[in-house]
Coordinates of C-alpha atoms and ligand atoms in Angstrom, one line a residue:
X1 CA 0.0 0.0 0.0
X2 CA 1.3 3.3 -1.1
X3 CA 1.4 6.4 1.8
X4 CA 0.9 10.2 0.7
X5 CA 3.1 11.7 2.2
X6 CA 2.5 15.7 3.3
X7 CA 5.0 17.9 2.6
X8 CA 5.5 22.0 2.8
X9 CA 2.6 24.7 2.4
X10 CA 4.8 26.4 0.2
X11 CA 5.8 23.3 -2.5
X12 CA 3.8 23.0 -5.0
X13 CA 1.1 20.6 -5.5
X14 CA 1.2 17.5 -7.9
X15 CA -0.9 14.2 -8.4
X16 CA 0.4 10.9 -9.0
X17 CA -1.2 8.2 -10.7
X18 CA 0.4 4.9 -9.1
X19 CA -0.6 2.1 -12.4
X20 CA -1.1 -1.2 -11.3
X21 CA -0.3 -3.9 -11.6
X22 CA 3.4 -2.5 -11.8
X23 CA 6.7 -4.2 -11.0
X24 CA 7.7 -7.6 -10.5
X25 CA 6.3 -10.5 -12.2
X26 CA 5.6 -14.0 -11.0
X27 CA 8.3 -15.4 -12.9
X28 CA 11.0 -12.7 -11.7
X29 CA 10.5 -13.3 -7.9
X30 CA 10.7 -17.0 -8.4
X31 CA 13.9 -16.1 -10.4
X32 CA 15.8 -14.0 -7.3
X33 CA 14.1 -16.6 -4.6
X34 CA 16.1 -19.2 -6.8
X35 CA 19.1 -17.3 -6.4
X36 CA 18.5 -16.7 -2.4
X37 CA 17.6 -20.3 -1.9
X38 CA 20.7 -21.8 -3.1
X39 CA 23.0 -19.3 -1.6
X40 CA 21.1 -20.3 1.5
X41 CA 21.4 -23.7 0.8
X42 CA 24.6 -24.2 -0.5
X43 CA 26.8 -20.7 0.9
X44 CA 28.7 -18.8 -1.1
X45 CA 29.5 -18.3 -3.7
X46 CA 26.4 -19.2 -6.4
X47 CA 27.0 -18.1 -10.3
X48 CA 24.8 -16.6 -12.2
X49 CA 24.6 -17.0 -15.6
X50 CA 23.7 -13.5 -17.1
X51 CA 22.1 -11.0 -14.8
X52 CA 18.9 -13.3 -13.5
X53 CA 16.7 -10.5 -14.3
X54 CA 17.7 -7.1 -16.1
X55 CA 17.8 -4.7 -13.1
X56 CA 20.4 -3.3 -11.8
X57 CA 19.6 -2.9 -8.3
X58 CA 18.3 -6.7 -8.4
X59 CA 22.0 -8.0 -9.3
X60 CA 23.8 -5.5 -6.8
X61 CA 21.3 -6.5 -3.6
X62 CA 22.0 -10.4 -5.1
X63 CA 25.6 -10.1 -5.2
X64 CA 26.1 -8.4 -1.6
X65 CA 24.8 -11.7 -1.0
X66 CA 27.2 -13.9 -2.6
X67 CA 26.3 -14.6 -5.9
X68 CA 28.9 -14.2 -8.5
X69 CA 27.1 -12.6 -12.4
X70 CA 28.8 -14.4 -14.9
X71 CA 28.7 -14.5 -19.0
X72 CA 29.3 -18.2 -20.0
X73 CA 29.7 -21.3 -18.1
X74 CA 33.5 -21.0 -18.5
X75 CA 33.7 -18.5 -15.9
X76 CA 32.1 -20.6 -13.1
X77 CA 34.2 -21.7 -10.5
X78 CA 34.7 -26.1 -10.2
X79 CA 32.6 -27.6 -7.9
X80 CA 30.1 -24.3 -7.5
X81 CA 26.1 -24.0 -8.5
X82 CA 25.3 -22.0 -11.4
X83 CA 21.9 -20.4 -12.3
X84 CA 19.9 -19.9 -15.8
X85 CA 18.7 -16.3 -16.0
X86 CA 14.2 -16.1 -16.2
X87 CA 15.4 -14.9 -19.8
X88 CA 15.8 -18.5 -20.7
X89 CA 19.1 -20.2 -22.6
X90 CA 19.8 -21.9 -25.5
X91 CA 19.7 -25.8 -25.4
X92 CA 23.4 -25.8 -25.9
X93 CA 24.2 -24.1 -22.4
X94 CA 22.5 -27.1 -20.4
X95 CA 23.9 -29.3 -22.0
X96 CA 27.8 -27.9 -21.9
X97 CA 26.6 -27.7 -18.1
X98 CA 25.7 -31.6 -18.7
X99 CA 29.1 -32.2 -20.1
X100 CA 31.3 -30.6 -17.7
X101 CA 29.6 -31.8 -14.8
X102 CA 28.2 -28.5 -13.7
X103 CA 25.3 -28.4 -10.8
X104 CA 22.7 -26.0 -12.2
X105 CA 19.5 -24.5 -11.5
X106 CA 17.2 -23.3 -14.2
X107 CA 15.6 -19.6 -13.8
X108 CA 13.7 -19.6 -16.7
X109 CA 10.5 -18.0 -16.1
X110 CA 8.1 -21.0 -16.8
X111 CA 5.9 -18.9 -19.4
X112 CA 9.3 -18.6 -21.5
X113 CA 9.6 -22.2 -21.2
X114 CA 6.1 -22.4 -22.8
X115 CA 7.6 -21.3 -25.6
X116 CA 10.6 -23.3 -25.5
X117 CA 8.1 -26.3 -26.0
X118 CA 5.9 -24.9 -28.0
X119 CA 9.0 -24.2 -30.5
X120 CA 9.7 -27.8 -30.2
X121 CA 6.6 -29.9 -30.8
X122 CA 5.8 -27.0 -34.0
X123 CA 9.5 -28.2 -35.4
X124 CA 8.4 -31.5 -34.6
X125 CA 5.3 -31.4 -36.6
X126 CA 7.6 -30.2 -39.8
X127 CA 6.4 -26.5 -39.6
X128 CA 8.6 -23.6 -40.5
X129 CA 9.0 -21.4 -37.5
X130 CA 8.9 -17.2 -37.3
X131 CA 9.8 -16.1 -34.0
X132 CA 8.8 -12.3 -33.6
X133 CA 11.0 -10.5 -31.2
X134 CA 13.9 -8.1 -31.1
X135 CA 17.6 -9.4 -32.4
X136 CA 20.2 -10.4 -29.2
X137 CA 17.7 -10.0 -26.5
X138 CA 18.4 -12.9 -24.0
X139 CA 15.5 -14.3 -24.6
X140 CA 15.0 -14.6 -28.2
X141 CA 18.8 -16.2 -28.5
X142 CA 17.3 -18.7 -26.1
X143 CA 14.2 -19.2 -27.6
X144 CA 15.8 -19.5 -31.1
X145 CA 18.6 -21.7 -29.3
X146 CA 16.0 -24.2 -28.3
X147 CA 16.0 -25.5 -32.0
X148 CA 19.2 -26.1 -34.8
X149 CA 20.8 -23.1 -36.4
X150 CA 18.3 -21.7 -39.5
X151 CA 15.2 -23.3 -37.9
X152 CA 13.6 -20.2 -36.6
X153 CA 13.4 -17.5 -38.7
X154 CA 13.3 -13.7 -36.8
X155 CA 10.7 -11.0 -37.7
X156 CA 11.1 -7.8 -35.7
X157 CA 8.9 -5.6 -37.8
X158 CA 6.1 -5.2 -40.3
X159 CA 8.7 -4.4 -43.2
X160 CA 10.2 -7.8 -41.9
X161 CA 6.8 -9.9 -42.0
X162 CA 6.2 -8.4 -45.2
X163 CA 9.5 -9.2 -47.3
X164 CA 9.5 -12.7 -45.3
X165 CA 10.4 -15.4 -48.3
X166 CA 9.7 -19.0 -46.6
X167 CA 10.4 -22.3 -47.9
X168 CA 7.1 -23.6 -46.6
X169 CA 4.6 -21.1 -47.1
X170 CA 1.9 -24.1 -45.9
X171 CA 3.5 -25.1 -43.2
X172 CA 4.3 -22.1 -41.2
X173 CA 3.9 -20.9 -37.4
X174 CA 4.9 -18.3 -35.3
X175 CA 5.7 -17.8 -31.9
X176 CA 6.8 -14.7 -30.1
X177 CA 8.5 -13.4 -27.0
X178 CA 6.6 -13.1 -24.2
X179 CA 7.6 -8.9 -23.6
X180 CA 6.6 -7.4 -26.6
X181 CA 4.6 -4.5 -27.0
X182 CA 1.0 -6.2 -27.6
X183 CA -0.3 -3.7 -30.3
X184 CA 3.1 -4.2 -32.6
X185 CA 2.9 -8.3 -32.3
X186 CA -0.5 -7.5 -33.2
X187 CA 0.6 -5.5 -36.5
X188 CA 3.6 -7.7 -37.4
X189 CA 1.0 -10.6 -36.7
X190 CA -1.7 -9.4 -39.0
X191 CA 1.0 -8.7 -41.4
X192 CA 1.9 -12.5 -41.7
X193 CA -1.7 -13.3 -41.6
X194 CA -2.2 -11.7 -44.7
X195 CA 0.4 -13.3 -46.6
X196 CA -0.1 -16.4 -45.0
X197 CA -3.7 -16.8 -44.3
X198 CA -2.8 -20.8 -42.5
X199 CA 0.0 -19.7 -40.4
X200 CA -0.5 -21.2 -37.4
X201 CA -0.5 -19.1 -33.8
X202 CA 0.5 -20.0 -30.8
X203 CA -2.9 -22.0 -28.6
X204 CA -2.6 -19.6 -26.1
X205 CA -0.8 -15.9 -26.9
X206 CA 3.0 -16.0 -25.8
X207 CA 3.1 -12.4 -24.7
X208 CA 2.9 -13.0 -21.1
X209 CA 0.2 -11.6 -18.5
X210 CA 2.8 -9.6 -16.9
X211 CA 3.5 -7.5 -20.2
X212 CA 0.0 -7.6 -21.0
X213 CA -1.2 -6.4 -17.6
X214 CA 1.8 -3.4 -17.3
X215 CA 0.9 -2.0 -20.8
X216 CA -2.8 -2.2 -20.2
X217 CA -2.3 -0.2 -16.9
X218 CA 0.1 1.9 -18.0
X219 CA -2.9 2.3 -21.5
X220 CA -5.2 3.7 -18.6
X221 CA -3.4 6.7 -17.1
X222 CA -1.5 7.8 -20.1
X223 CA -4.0 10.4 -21.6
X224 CA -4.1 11.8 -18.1
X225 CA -0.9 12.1 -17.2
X226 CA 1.9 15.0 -18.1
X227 CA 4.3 12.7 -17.9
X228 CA 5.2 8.8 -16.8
X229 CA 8.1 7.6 -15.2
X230 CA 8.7 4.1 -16.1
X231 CA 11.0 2.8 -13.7
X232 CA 13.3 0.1 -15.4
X233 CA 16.4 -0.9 -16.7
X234 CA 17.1 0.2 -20.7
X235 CA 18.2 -3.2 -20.8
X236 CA 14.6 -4.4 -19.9
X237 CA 12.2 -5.3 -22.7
X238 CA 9.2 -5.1 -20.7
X239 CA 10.1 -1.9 -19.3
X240 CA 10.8 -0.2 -23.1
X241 CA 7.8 -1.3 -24.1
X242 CA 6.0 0.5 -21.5
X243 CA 7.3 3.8 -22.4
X244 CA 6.4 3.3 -26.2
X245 CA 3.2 2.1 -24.8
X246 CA 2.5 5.1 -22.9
X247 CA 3.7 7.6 -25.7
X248 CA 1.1 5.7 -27.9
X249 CA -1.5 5.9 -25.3
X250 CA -1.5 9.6 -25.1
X251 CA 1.0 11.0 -23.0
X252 CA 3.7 13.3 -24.8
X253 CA 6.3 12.8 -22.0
X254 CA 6.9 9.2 -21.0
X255 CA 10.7 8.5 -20.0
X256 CA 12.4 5.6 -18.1
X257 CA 14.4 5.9 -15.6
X258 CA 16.7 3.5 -13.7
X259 CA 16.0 5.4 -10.1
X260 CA 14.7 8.1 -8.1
X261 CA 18.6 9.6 -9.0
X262 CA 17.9 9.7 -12.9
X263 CA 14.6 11.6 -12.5
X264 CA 15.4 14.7 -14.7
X265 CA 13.3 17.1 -12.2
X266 CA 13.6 20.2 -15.3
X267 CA 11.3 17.9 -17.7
X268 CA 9.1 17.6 -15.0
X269 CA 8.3 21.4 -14.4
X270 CA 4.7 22.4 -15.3
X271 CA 3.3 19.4 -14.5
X272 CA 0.2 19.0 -12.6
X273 CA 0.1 14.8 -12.8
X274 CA 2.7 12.4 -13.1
X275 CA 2.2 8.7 -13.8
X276 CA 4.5 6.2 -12.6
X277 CA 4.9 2.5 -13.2
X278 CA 7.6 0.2 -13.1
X279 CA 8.8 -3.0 -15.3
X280 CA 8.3 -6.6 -14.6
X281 CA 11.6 -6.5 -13.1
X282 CA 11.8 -3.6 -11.2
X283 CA 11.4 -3.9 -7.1
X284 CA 8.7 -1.9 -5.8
X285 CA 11.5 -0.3 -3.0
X286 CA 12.3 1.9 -6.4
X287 CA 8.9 3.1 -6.8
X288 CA 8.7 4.1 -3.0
X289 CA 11.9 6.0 -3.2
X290 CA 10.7 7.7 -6.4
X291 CA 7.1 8.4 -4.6
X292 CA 9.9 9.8 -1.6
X293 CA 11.3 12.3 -4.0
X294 CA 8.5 13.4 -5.4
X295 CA 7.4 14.4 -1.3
X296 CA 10.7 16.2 -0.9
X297 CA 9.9 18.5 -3.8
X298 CA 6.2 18.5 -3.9
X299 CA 2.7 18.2 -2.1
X300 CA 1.9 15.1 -3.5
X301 CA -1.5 13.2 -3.6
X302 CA -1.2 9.9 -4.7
X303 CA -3.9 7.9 -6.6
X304 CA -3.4 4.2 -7.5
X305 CA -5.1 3.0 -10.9
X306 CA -5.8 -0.4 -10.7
X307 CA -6.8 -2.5 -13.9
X308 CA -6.4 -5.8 -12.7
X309 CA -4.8 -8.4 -9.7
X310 CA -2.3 -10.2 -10.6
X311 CA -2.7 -14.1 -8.3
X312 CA 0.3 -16.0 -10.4
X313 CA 2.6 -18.4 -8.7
X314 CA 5.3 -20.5 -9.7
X315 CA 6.8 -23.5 -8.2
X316 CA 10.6 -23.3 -7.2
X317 CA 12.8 -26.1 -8.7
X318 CA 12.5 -29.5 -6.6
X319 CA 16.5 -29.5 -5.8
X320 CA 15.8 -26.7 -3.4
X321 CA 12.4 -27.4 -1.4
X322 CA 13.4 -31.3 -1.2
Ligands
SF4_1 S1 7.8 -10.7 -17.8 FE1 6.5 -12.5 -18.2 S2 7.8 -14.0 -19.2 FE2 9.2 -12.4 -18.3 S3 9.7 -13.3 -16.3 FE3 7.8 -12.0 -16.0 S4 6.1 -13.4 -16.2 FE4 7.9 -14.4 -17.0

């Protein structure tokens, strides 16, 4: 629950629309519990393999702790535990980890390992696969790492869906990662759909209810609202996507910012209301230090905008509740 705080007579006044749900996901505080549970379980120090999710005040709080952020497998000390980022990896990581003896937990958030499988059994099934998401992010080299070199094919825009030349025009399906804004899958989507009326979708839509929930709260304050603060790491798909979602939704003035330090206090002069919301992997202790420095400049009144309650679980891996 969000406090108002009171501040000086003399400040001036400014409302805040608090979108919810906001913040961390189901599958990001399973991913950092994974990380605390086997430092508790097996001491110090636990690798990570990439940072588990992208914030940067996650990984620093996480590696106070003992856990070691790492690139590839290579870098992990003998003998220690490594982790799989929620991003998800490529098949091949595993399995070097398989090879070299390597103890390792898997992160993946369990709705990227949807895909993962739903990848699979559409390769199985002899279909040419279109995976629509953006080039290097974690997630789509593990998603397209799930199957051999060539076998997915990646669109990242309508100009991409429409010059797309595949060998089996009949026997196509698409996937998609699970952060992308939902109105450009939609477009890039419709796009294939045109050219390929029998393409097959995913049976239930990959973009996740995390991303879906964010960008639909984020949809209802943005005509309202000055300007939004989405509070996120660059490096966080969710979180970009919520700024573009924002812009699109009506507000001229969206920006991201890491922390309550990166707030650029000039662009907010003028304003009257301010919307904040935060990416899947962003803690809400950010958002309560942003709401702090609001109070130390202005009388604030705080209003939360709720669109929906987010109730998803997901179970830990069995190596640490046994
Ligand atoms: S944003 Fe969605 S896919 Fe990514 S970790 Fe959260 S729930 Fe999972």
């Amino acid at each position: 629950m969000v406090q108002a705080r009171v501040t000086e007579p003399a400040r001036p006044r400014i409302e805040i629309l608090l979108a919810a749900p906001r913040g961390f996901c189901a599958g990001v505080e399973r991913a950092i519990q994974i990380v605390e549970m086997a430092l508790a379980k097996y001491g110090a120090p636990v690798f990570v393999r990439h940072e588990i999710v992208h914030n940067r005040h996650v990984v620093t709080s996480l590696e106070a702790k003992g856990a070691v952020f790492v690139e590839e497998l290579d870098e992990v000390t003998a003998g220690r535990p490594v982790i799989f980022s929620a991003h998800g990896v490529p098949k091949s990581v595993p399995a070097h980890a398989r090879e070299h003896n390597m103890f390792y937990l898997d992160a993946t958030c369990p709705l990227v390992s949807k895909v993962h499988v739903e990848a699979a059994r559409l390769h199985g099934d002899g279909c040419e696969l279109v995976l629509v998401g953006h080039a290097g992010h974690p997630e789509v080299v593990g998603t397209m790492g799930q199957l051999p070199a060539g076998a997915i094919h990646l669109i990242e825009t309508v100009g991409d869906a429409l010059s797309f030349a595949p060998h089996a025009p009949d026997r196509l399906a698409y996937i998609t990662q699970t952060t992308l804004s939902v109105e450009d899958t939609k477009a890039i989507v419709d796009a294939l759909k045109a050219r390929f009326p029998n393409i097959i979708a995913p049976r239930k839509g990959d973009i996740c209810y995390a991303t879906t929930n964010r960008q639909e709260s984020v949809k209802r304050i943005a005509a309202e609202c000055d300007n939004i603060l989405v509070i996120g790491s660059p490096k966080s798909s969710n979180s970009v996507r919520l700024v573009e979602v924002a812009r699109r939704a009506g507000c001229n003035n969206p920006c991201l910012v890491e922390s309550a330090e990166n707030i650029d206090w000039q662009a907010l002069e003028g304003a009257s209301r301010i919307g904040i919301t935060a990416g899947a992997s962003a803690p809400e202790l950010l958002v309560t230090e942003v709401l702090n420095a609001f109070a130390e400049r202005y009388q604030i009144e705080v209003r939360e905008v709720e669109v929906t309650r987010e109730t998803v679980q997901f179970k830990l891996p069995r190596a640490l509740t046994a």
